[in-house]
Coordinates of C-alpha atoms and ligand atoms in Angstrom, one line a residue:
X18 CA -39.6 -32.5 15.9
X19 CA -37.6 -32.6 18.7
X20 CA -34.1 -32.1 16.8
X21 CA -35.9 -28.5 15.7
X22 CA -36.5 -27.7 19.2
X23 CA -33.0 -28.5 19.8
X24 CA -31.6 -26.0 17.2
X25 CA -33.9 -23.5 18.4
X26 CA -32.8 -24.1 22.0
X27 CA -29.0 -24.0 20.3
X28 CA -29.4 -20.6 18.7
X29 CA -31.1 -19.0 21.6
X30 CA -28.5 -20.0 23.2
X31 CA -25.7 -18.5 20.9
X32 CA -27.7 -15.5 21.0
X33 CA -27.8 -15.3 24.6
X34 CA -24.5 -15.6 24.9
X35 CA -23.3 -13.0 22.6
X36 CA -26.2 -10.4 24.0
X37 CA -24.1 -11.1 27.3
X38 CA -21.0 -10.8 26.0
X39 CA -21.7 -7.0 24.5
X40 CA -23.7 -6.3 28.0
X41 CA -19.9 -7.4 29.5
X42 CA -17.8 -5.2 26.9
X43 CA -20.4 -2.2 27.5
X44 CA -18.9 -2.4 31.0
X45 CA -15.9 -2.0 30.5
X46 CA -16.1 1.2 28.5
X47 CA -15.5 -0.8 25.1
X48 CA -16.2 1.6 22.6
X49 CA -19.8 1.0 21.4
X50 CA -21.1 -0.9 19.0
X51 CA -22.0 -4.4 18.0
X52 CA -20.3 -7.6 17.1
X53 CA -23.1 -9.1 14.8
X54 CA -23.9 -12.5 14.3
X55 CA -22.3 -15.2 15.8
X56 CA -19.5 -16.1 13.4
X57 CA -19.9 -14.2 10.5
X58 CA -19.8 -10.9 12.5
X59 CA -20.7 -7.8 10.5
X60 CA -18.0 -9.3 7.9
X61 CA -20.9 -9.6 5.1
X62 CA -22.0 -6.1 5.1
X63 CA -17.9 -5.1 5.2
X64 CA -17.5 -6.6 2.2
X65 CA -20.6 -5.7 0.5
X66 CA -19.6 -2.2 1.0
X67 CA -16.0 -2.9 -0.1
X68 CA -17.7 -3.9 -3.4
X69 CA -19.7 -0.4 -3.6
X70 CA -18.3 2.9 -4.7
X71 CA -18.4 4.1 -1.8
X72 CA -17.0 1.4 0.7
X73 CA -16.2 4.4 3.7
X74 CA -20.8 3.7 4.1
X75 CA -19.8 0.6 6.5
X76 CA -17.3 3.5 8.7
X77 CA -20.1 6.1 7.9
X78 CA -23.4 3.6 9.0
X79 CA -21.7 3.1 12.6
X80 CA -19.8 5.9 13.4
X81 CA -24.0 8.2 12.8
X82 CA -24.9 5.3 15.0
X83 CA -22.3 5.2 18.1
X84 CA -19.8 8.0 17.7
X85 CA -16.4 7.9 15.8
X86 CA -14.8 5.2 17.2
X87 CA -17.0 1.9 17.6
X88 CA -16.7 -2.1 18.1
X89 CA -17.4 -4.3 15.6
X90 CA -16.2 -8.3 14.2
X91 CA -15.2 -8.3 10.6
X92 CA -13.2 -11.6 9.0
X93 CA -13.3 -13.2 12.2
X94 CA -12.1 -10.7 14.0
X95 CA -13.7 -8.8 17.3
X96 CA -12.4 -5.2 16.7
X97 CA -12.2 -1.1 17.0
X98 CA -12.5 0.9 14.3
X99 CA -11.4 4.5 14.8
X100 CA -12.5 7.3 12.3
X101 CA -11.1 9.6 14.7
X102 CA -7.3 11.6 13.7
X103 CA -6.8 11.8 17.1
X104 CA -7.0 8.6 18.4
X105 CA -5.4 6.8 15.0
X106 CA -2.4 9.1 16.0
X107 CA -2.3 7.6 19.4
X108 CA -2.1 4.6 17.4
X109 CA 0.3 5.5 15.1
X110 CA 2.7 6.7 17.6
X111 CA 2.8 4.4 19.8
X112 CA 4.0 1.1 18.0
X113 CA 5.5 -1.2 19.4
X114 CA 5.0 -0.6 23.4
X115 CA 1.6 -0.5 23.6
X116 CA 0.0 -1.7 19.7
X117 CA 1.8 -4.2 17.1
X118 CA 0.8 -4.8 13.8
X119 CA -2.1 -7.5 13.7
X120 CA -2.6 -8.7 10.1
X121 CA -4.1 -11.7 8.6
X122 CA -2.9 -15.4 9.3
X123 CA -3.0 -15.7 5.5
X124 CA -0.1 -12.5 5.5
X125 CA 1.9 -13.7 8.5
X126 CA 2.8 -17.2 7.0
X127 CA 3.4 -16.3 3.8
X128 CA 6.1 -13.6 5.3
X129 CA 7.1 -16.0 7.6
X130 CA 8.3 -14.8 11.1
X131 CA 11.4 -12.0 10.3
X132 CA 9.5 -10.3 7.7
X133 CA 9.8 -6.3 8.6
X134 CA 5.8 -6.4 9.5
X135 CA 6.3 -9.0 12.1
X136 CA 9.5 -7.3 13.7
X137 CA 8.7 -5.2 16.7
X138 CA 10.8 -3.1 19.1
X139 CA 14.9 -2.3 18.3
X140 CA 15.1 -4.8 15.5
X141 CA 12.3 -3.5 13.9
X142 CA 13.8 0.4 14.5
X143 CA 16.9 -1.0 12.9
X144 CA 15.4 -2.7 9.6
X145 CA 12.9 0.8 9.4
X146 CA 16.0 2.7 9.3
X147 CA 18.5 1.1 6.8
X148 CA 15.6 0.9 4.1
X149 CA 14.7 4.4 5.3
X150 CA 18.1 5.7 4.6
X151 CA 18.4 3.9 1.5
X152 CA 15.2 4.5 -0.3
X153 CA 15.6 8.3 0.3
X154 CA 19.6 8.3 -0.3
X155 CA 20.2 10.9 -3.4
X156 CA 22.3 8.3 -5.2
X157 CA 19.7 5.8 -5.1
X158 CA 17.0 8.0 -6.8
X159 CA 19.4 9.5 -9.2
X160 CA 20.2 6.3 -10.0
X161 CA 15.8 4.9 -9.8
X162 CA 15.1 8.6 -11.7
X163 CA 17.5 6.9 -15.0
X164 CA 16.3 3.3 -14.5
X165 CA 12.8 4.4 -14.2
X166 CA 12.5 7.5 -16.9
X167 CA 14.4 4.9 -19.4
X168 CA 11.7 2.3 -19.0
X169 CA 8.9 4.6 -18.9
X170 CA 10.1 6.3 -22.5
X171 CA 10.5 2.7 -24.0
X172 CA 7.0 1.4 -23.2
X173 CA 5.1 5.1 -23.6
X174 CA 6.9 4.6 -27.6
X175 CA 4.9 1.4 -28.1
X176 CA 2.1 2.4 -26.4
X177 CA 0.7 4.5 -29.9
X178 CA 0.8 1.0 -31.8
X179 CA -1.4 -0.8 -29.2
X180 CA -4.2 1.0 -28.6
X181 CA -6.3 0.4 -26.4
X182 CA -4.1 0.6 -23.7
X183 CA -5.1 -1.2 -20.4
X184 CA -2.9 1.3 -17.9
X185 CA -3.0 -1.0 -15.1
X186 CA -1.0 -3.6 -16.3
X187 CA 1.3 -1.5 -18.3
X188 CA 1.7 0.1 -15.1
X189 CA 2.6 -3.3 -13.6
X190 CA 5.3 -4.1 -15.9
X191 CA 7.0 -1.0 -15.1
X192 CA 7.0 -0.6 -11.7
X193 CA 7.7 -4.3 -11.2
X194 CA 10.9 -4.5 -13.3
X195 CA 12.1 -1.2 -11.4
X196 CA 11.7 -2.1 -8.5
X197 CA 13.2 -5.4 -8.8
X198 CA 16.0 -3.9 -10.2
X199 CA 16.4 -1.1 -7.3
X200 CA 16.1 -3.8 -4.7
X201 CA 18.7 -6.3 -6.2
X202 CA 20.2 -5.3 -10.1
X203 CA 18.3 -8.2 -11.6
X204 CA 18.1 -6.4 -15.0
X205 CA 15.8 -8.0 -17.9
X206 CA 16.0 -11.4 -19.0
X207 CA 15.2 -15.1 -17.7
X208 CA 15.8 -14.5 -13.7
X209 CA 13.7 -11.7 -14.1
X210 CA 10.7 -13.1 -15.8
X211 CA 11.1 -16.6 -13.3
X212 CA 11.1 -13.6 -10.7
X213 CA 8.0 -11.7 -11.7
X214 CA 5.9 -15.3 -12.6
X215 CA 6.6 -16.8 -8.8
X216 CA 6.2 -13.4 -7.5
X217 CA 2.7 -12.9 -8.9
X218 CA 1.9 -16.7 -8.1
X219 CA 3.1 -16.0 -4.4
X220 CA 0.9 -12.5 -3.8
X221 CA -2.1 -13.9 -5.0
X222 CA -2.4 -15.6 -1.6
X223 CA -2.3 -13.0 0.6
X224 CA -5.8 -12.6 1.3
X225 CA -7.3 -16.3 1.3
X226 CA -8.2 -18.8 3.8
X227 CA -4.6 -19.4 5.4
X228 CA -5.4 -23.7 4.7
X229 CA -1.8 -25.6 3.3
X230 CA -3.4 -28.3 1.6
X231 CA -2.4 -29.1 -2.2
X232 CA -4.3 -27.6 -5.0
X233 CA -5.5 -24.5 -2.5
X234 CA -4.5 -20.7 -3.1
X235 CA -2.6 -20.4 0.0
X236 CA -0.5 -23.9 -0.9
X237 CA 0.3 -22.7 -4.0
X238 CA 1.2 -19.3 -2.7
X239 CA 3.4 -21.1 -0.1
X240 CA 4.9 -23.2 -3.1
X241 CA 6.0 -20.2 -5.2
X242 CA 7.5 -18.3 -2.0
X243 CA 9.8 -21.2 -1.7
X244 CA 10.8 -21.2 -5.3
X245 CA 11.5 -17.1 -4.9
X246 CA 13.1 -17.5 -2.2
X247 CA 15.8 -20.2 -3.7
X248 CA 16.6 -17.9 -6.2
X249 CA 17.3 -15.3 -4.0
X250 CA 19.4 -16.8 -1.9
X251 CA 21.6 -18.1 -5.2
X252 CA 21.6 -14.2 -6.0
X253 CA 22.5 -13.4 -2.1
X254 CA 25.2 -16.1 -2.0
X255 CA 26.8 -15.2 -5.2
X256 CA 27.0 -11.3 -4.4
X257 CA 28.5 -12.4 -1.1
X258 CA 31.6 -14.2 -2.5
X259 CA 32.0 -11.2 -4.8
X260 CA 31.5 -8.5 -2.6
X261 CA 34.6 -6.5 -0.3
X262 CA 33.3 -6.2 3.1
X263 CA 36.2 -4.4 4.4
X264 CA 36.1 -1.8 2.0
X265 CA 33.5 1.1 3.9
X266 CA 33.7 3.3 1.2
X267 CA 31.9 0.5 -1.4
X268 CA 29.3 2.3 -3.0
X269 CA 25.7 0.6 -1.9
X270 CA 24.1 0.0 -5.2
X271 CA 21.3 -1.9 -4.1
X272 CA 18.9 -3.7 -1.4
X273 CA 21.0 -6.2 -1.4
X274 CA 24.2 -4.9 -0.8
X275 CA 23.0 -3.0 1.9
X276 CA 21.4 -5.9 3.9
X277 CA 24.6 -8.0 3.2
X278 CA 26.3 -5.5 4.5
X279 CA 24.6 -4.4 7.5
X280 CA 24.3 -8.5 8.5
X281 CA 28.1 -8.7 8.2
X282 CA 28.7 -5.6 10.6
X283 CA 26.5 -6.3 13.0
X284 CA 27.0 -8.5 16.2
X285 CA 26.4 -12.1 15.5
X286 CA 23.7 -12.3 17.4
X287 CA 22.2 -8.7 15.8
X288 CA 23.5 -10.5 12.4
X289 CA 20.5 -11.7 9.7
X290 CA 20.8 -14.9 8.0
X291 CA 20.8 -14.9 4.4
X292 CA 17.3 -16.6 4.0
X293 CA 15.7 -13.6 6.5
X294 CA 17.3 -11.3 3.7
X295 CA 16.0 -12.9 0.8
X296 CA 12.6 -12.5 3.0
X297 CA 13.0 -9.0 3.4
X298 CA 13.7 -8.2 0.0
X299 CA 10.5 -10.5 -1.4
X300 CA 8.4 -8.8 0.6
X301 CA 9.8 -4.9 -0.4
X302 CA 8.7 -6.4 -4.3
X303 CA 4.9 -5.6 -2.9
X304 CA 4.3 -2.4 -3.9
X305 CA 5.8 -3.3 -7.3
X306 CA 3.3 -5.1 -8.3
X307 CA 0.2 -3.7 -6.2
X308 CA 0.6 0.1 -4.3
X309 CA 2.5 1.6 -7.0
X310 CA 0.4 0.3 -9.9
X311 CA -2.8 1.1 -8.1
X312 CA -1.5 4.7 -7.7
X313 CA -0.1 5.2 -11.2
X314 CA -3.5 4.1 -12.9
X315 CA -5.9 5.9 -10.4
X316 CA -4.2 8.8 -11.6
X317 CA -4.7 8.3 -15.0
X318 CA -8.5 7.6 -13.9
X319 CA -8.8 10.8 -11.7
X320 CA -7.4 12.9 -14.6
X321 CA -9.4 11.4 -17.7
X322 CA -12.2 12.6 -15.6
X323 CA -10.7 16.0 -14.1
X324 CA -10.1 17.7 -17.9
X325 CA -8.9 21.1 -16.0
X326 CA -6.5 19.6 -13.6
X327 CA -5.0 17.7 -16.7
X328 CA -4.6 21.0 -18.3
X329 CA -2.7 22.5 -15.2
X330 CA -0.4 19.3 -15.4
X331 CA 0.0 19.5 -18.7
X332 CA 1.2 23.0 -18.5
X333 CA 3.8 22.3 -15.4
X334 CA 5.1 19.7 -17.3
X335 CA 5.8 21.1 -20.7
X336 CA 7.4 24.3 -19.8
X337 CA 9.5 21.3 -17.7
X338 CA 10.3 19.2 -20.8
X339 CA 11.4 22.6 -22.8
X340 CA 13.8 23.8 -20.3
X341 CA 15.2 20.4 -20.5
X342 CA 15.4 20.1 -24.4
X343 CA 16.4 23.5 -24.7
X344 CA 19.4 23.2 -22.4
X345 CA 20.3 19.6 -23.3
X346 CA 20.6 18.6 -20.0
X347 CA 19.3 15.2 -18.3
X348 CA 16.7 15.6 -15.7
X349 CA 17.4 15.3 -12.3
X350 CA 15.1 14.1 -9.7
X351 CA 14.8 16.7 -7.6
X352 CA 13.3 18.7 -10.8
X353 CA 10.5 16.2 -10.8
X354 CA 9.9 16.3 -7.3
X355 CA 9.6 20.1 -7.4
X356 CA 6.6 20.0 -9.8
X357 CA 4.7 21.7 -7.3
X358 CA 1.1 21.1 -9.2
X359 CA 2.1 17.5 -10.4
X360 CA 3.1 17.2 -6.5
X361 CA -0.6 18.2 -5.7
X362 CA -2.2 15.7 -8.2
X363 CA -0.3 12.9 -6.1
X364 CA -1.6 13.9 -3.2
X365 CA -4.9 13.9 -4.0
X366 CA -4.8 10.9 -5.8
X367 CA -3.8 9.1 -2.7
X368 CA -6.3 10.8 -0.6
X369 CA -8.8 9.2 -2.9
X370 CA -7.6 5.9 -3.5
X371 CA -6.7 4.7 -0.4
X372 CA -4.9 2.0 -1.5
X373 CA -3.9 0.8 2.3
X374 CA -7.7 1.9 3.6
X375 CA -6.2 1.6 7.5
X376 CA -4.0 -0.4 9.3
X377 CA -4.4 -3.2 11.7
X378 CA -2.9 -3.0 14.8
X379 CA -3.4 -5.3 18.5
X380 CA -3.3 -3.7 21.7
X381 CA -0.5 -5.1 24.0
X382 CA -2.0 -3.9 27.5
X383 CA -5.3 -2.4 28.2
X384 CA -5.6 1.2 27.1
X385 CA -7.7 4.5 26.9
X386 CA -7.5 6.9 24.5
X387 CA -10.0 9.7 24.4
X388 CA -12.5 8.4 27.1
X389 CA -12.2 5.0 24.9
X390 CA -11.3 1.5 26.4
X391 CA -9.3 -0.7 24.5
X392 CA -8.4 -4.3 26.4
X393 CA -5.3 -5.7 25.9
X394 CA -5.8 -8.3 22.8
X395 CA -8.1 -6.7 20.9
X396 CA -7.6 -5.4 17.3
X397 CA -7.9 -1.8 16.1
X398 CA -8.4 -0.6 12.7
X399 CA -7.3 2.9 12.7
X400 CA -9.1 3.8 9.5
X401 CA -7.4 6.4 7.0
X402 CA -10.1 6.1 4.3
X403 CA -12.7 8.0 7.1
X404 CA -10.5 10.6 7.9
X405 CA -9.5 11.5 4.2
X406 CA -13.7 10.8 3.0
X407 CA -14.9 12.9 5.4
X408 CA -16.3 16.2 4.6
X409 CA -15.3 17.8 8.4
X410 CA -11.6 17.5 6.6
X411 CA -12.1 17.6 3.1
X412 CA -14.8 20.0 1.5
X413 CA -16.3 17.9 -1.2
X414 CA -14.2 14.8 -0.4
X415 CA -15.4 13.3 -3.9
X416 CA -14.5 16.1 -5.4
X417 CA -10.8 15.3 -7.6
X418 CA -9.1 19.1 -6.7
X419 CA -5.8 18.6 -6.4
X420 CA -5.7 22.8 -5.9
X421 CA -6.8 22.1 -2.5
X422 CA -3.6 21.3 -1.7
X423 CA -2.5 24.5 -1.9
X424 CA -4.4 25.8 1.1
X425 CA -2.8 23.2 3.1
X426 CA -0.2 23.7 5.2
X427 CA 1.4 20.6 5.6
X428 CA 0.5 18.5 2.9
X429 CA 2.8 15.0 4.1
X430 CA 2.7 14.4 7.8
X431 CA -0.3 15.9 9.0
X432 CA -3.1 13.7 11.0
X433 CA -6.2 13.9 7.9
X434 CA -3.8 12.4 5.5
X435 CA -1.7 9.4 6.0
X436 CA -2.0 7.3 3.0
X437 CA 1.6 6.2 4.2
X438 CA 0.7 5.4 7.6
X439 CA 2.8 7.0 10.1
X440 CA 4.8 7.0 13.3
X441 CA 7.1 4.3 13.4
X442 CA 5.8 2.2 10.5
X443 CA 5.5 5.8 8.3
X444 CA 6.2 3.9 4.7
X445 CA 9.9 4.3 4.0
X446 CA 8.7 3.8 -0.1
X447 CA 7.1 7.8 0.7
X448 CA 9.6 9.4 -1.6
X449 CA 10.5 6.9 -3.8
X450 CA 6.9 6.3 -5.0
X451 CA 5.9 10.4 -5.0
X452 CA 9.3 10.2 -7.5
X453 CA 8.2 7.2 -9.7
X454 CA 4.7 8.9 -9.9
X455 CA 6.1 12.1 -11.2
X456 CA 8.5 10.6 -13.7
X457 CA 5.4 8.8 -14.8
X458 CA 3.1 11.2 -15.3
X459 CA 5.6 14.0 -16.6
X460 CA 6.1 11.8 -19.6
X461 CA 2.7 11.0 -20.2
X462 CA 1.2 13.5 -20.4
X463 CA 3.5 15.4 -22.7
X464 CA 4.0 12.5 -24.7
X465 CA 0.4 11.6 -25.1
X466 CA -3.6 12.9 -25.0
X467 CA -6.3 10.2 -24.1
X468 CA -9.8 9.4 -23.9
X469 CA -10.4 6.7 -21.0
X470 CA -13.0 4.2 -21.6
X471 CA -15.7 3.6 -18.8
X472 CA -14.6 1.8 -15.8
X473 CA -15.0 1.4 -12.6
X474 CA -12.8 1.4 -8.8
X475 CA -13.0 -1.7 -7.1
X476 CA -12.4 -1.4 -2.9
X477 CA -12.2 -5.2 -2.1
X478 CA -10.0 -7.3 -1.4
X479 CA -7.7 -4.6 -2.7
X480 CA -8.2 -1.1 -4.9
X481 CA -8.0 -1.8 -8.4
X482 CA -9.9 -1.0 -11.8
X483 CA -12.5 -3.5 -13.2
X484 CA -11.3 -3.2 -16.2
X485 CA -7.6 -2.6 -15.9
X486 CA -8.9 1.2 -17.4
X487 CA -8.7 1.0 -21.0
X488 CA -7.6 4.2 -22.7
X489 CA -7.2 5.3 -26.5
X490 CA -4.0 7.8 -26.6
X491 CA -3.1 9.8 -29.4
X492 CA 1.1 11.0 -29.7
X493 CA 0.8 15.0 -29.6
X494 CA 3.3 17.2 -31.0
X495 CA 6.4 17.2 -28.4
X496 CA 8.1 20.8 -29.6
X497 CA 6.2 22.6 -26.7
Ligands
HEM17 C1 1.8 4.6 -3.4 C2 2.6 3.6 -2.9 C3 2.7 3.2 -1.5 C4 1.7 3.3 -0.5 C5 0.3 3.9 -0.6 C6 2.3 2.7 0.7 C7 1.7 2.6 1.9 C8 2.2 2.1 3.1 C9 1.6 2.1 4.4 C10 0.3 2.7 4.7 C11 2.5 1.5 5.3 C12 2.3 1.3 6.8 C13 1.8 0.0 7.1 C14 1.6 -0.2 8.6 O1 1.8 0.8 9.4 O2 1.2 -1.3 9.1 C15 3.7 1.1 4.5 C16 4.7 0.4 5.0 C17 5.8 0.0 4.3 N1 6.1 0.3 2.9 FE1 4.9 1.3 1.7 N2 3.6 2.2 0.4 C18 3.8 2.5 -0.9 C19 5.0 2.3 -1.6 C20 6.1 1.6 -1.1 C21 7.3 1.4 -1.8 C22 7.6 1.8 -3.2 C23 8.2 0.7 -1.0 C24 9.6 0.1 -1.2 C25 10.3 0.4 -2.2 C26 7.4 0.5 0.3 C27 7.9 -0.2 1.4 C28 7.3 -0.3 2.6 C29 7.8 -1.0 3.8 C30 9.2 -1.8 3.8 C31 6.9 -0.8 4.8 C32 7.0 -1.4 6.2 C33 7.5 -0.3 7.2 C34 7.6 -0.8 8.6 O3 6.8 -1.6 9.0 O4 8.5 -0.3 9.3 N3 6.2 1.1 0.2 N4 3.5 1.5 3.2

């Protein structure tokens, strides 16, 4: 008897104390809100939602509730979510002095301490810019546009003789490989396939209890990152004894080359060490094997269900494919990137997949943005999937219209759609992926038709198809 008085003494208690604690936060002009239950936070009904179709209802619930930008504790973590484009601006711009990156412990180990989303301040400016410069150099997508339009014809041709075809993970092998070879000329064969095993070994622990013990998900994760990383510092070492660092004028044909190269101009103590290189370059494989495979089949979803938009495409993209066979010529990239309509299909296919739904950031000092408080050490989620869901920016925001696209002026960099993130951090893999995307649906869909098979989009932990989106395609006649 007296050991259930003490537990009900215990949780009145707990209770008291966290009814105090949000009295305290009201106070101080924290935005409102509420933290929960002790431990668990709101976390279950996050996820819960993250499981529905519409996962934007746990943003939606709160922000009818207490206003746009609230308080709340999800996965352990006390924090403000803003649905406002205002105020995630604020936090987009201002990286680094006043808000750094706050992800999972789970992502910071596995990245270890120099990886690009740990970096803050001029080293971080400095790393932003070389793979800036290099993902959008013209040489490099002439030479991803032959790398990537080459792979994509060989697996479409085999594609007729498998039916059905489950999109995301031919989407995986393709993106994976190219990537691989954009970041360090690995080409097909055994270092490749060691590479892609450890590499999908390693990213399965990126979201999972962060606990290094043998036989767990994150230990396992932690094993295959060291294996990855061995080989990559054999491939860094040997292109280092072969390469001429005082030639300038050396072509750079890949991410490794340029790291190497930057490292061996800069000061020593500016200077990275091979294994922060071989970090760097791990962790650029990511959207290989998740962002770009997620985007490439939720198109395929988006149009399987939007008949007239696939029509449009398929229009764009023919009279495309006949000036090209007509003239003989190869394509360039800057012809698939001017597929205005094709461009428009992208865009909208981002704005509803979110594949990053917002990004986590900490507040260095205290600050106050819009008539909102935000102490120093607490986390924000500046949440993109509320701005690009929400019918104040979108009419009929579950509506697939890529032709809305045309009304709007600027279609990249404007605050309702940042499925790239922005300021500082802006995703230097923007132009690069809008490319890949277009190759890849260009010779889709005048290669094939399709009927998709029913699936469904799962939000959590990360988007993807239930299914992997089986879809039956049928070759049509290429002579447009
Ligand atoms: C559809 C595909 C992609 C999406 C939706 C996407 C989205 C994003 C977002 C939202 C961020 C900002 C994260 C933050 O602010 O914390 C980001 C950063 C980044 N992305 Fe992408 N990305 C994609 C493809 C790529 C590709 C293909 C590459 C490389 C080849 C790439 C490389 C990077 C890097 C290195 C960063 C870190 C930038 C920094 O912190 O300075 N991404 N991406």
């Amino acid at each position: 008897m007296e050991w259930i008085i003490g537990c009900w003494v215990l949780i009145g208690i707990v209770i008291g104390w966290y009814w105090l604690k949000e009295k305290k936060l009201e106070k101080r002009g924290v935005p409102k809100g509420s933290l929960g239950w002790p431990f668990i936070g709101e976390t279950l009904d996050f996820i819960a939602c993250g499981y529905s179709s519409k996962p934007v209802n746990f943003m939606d619930k709160r922000k009818s509730l207490y206003g746009k930008v609230f308080r709340t504790n999800i996965l352990g973590t006390p924090i403000i979510v803003s649905t406002d484009t205002e105020v995630n601006k604020v936090v987009l711009l201002n990286q680094g002095n006043i808000f750094i990156p706050a992800y999972p412990k789970s992502v910071r180990e596995l990245f270890g301490k120099n990886s690009i989303l740990h970096t803050n301040g001029s080293p971080h400016k400095r790393m932003h810019a070389l793979i800036l410069g290099f993902l959008r150099s013209a040489p490099l997508k002439a030479r991803v546009t032959k790398v990537f339009e080459n792979s994509v014809k060989l697996s479409l041709a085999t594609w007729k003789d498998k039916n059905p075809i489950y999109v995301q993970n031919e989407s995986k092998k393709l993106t994976f490989d190219v990537l691989v070879n954009t970041l360090t000329s690995v080409g097909p064969g055994e270092n490749l396939n060691f590479l892609r095993s450890d590499f999908q070994e390693f990213i399965k622990g990126l979201i999972c209890l962060p606990i290094n013990l043998p036989g767990t998900r994150f230990y396992k994760s932690l094993k295959a990152k060291e294996r990855l990383m061995k080989r990559m510092m054999t491939i860094l070492q040997k292109r280092k004894e072969s390469m001429n660092f005082t030639d300038e004028k050396a072509p750079i044909n890949d991410a490794v080359d340029l790291l190497l190269r930057d490292s061996s101009e800069s000061s020593e103590k500016q200077s990275l060490p091979l294994d922060s290189i071989s970090g760097n370059i791990i962790e650029m494989m990511i959207p290989g094997d998740e962002t770009m495979v997620t985007a490439m089949t939720l198109a395929v979803k988006f149009l399987s269900d939007s008949p007239v938009a696939l029509q449009k495409l398929v229009e764009e993209n023919m009279e495309l494919k006949k000036r090209k066979t007509d003239s003989g010529e190869d394509y360039a990239w800057s012809e698939y990137m001017s597929l205005q309509f094709t461009q428009n299909v992208i865009s909208e296919t981002l704005r509803m997949a979110n594949i990053i739904n917002g990004v986590w950031r900490k507040a260095l000092k205290d600050v106050e943005i819009k008539g909102y408080s935000i102490p120093q050490g607490w986390c924000v989620l500046a949440s993109f999937i509320s701005v690009h869901m929400n019918e104040d920016n979108y009419e009929n925001p579950y509506q697939f219209n890529p032709w809305r696209w045309e009304k709007v002026e600027a279609t990249v960099n404007n605050n309702f759609f940042t499925p790239f993130g922005g300021g500082q951090r802006l995703c230097p893999g923007l132009e690069y992926s809008r490319l890949q995307l277009s190759i890849f649906l260009h010779h889709l869909v005048t290669t094939y038709r399709w009927v998709a098979q029913q699936d469904e989009i799962v939000y959590f932990p990360t988007v993807k198809m239930k299914r992997k989106l089986p879809i039956t395609v049928t070759s049509i006649n290429t002579t447009p």
